[in-house]
PDB file of C-alpha atoms in Angstrom:
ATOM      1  CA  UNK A   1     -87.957 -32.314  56.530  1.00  0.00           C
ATOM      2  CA  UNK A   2     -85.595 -29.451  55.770  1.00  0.00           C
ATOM      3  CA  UNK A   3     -81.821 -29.740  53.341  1.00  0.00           C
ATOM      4  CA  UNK A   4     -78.718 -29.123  55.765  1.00  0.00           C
ATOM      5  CA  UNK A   5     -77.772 -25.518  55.804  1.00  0.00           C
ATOM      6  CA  UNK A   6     -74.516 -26.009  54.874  1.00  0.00           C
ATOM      7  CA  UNK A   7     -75.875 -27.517  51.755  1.00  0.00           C
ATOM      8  CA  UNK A   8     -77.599 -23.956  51.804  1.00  0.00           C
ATOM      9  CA  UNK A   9     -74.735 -22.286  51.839  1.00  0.00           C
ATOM     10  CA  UNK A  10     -73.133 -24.649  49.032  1.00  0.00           C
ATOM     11  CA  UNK A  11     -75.642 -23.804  46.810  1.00  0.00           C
ATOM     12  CA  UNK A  12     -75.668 -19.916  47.425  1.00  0.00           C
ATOM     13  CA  UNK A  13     -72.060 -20.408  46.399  1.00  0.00           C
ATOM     14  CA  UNK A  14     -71.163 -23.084  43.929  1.00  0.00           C
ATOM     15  CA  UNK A  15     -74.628 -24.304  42.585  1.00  0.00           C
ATOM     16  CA  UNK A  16     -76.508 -21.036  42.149  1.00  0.00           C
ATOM     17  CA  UNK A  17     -74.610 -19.075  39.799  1.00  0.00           C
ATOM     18  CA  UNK A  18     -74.502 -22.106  37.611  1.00  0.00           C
ATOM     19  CA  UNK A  19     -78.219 -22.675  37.954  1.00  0.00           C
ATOM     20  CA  UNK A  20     -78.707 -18.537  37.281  1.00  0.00           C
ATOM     21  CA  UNK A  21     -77.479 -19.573  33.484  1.00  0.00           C
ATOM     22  CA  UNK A  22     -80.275 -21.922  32.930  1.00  0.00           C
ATOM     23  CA  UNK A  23     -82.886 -21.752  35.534  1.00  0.00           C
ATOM     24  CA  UNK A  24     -84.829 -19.011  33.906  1.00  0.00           C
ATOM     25  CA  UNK A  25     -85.905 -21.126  30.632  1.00  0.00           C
ATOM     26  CA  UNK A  26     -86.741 -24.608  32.023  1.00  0.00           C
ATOM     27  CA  UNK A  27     -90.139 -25.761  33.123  1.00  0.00           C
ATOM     28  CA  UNK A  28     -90.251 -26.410  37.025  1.00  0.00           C
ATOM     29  CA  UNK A  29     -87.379 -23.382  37.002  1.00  0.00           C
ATOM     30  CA  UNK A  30     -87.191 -19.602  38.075  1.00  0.00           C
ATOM     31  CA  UNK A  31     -84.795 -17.162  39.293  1.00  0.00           C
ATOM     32  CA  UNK A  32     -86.307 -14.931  41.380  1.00  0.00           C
ATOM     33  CA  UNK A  33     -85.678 -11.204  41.648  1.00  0.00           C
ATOM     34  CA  UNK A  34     -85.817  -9.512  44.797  1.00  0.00           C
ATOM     35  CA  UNK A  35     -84.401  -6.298  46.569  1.00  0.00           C
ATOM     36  CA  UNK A  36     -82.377  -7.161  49.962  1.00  0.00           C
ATOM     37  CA  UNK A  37     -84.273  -5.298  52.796  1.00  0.00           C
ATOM     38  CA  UNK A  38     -81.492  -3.551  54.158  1.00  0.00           C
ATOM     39  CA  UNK A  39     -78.895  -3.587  51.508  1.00  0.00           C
ATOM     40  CA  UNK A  40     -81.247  -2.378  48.553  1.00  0.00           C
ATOM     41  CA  UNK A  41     -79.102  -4.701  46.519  1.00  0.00           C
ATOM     42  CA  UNK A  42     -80.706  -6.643  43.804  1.00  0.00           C
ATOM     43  CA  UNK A  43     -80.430 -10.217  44.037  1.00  0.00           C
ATOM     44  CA  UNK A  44     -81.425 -13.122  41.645  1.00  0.00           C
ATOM     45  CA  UNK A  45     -82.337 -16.954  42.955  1.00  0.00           C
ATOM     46  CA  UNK A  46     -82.654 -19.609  41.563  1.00  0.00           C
ATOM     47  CA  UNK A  47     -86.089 -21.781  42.791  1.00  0.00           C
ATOM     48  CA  UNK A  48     -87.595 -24.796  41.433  1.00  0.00           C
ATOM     49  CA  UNK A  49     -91.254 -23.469  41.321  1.00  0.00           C
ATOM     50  CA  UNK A  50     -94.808 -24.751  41.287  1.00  0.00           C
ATOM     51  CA  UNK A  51     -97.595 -23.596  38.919  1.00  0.00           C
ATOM     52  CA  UNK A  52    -100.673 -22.499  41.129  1.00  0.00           C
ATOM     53  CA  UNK A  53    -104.477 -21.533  39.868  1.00  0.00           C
ATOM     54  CA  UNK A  54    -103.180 -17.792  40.606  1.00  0.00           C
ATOM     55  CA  UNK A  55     -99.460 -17.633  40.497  1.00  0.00           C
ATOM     56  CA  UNK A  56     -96.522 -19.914  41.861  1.00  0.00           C
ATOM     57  CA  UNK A  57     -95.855 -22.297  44.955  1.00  0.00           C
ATOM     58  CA  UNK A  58     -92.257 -22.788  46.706  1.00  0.00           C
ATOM     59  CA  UNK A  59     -91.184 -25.291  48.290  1.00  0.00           C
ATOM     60  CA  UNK A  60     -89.621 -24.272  51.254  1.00  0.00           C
ATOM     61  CA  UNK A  61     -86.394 -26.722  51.011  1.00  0.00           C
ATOM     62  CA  UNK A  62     -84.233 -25.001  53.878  1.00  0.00           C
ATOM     63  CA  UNK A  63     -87.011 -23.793  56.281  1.00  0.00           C
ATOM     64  CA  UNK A  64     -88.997 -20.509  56.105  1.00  0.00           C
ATOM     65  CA  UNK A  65     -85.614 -18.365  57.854  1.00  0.00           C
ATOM     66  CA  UNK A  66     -84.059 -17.621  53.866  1.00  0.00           C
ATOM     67  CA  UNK A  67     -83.255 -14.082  52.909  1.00  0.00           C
ATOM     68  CA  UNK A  68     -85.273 -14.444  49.782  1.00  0.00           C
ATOM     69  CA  UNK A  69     -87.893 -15.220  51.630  1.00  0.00           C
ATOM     70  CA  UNK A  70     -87.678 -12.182  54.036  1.00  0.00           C
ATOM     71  CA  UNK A  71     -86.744  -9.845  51.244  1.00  0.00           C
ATOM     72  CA  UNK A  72     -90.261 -10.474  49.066  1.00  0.00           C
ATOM     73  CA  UNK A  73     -92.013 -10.412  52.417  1.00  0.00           C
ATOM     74  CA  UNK A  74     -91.237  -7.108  53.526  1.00  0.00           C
ATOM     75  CA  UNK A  75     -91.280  -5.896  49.627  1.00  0.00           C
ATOM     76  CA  UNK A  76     -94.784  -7.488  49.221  1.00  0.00           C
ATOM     77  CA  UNK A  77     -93.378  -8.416  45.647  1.00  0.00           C
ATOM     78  CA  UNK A  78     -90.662  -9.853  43.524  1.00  0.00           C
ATOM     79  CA  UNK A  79     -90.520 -10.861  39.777  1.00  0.00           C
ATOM     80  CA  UNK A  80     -89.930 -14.176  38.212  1.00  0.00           C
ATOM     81  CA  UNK A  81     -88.007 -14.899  34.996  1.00  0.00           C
ATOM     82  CA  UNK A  82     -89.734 -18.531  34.601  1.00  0.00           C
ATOM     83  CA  UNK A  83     -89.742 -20.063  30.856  1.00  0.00           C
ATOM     84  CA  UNK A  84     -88.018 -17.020  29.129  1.00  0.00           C
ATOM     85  CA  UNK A  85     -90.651 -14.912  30.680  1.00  0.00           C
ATOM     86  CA  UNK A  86     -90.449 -12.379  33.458  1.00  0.00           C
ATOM     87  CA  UNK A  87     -93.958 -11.945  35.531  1.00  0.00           C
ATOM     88  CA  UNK A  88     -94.525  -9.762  38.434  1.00  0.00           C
ATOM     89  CA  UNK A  89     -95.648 -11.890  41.893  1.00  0.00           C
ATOM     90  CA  UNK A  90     -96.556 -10.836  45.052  1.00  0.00           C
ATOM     91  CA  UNK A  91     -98.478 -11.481  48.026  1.00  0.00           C
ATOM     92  CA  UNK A  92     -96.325 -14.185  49.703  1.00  0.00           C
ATOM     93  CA  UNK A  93     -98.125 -16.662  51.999  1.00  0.00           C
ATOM     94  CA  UNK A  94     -95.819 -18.925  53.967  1.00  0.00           C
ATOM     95  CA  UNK A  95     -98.288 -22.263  54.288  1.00  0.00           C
ATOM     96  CA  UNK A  96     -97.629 -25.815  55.309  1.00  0.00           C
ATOM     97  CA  UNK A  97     -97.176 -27.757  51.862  1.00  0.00           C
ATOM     98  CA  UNK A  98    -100.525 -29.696  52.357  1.00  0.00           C
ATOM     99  CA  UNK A  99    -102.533 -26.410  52.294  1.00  0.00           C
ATOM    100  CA  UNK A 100    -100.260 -25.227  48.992  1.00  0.00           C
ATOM    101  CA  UNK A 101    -100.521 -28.416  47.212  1.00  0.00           C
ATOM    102  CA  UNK A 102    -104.027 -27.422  46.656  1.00  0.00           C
ATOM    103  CA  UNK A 103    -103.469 -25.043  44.911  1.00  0.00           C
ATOM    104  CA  UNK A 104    -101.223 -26.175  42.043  1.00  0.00           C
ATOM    105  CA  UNK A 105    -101.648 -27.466  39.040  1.00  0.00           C
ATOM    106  CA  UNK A 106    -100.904 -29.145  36.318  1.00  0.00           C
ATOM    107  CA  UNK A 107     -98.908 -32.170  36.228  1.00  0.00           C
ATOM    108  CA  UNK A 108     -97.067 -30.893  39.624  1.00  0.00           C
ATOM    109  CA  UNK A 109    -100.358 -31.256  41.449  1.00  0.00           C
ATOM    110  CA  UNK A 110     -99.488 -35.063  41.452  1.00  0.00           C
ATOM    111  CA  UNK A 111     -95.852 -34.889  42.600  1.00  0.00           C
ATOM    112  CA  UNK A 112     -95.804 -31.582  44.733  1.00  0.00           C
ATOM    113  CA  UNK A 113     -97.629 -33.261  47.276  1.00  0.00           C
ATOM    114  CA  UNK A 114     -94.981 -36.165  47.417  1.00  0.00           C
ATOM    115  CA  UNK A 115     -92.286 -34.172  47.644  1.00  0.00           C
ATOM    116  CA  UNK A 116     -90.449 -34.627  50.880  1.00  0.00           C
ATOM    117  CA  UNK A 117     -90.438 -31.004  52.829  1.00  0.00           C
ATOM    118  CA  UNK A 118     -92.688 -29.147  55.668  1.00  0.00           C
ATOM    119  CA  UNK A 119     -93.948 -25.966  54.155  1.00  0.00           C
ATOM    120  CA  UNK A 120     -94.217 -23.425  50.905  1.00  0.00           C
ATOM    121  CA  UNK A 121     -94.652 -20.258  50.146  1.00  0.00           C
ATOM    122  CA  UNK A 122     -97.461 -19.467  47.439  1.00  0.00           C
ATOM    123  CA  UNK A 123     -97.198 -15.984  45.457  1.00  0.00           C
ATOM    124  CA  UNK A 124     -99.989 -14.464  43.381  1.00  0.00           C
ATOM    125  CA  UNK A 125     -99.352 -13.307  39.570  1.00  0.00           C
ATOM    126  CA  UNK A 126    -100.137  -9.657  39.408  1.00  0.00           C
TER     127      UNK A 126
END
């Protein structure tokens, strides 16, 4: 299953920059910090996020084609602000969400596995 894209597009929009004021402190939150690929801009998004035995999972809620996605791909990193904290990820692996439900843990490992989408991306704490 994959959300609409225009409820993609919503979000980027309306709910994001709301969710940029808060996402970075609550548990199952992040805002992720990447560099756009061909712009060199910095961008921050928000993600609900998975805890992993070496990092983070994402569910992939609007398909694997998202500029975030492509952005810490061809970076090979990205940073997290997740609890108040800011870590350092990278190595993104684009997986179906069986094989990344795995690997988290926690009390996620229950519902991740439940949760109604196709794939994830998993990205190692460095």
């Amino acid at each position: 299953m994959q959300v609409p894209q225009w409820v993609a597009r919503f979000n980027k929009h309306v709910t994001n920059p709301v969710q940029r004021l808060w996402a970075g402190w609550l548990p199952g939150f992040g805002i992720l910090e990447h560099v756009g690929r061909k712009s060199g801009k910095a961008y921050r998004t928000p993600l609900n996020v998975f805890p992993t035995d070496d990092g983070v999972a994402v569910l992939l809620t609007y398909g694997p084609n998202r500029d975030w996605l492509k952005n810490v791909t061809a970076a090979g990193n990205a940073e997290l602000r997740h609890k108040g904290k800011t870590i350092r990820l990278t190595e993104p692996r684009v997986m179906p969400k069986a094989e990344a439900a795995a690997h988290v843990t926690g009390f996620w490992r229950v519902i991740f596995p439940r949760l109604p989408f196709d794939s994830a991306v998993l990205l190692t704490r460095r």
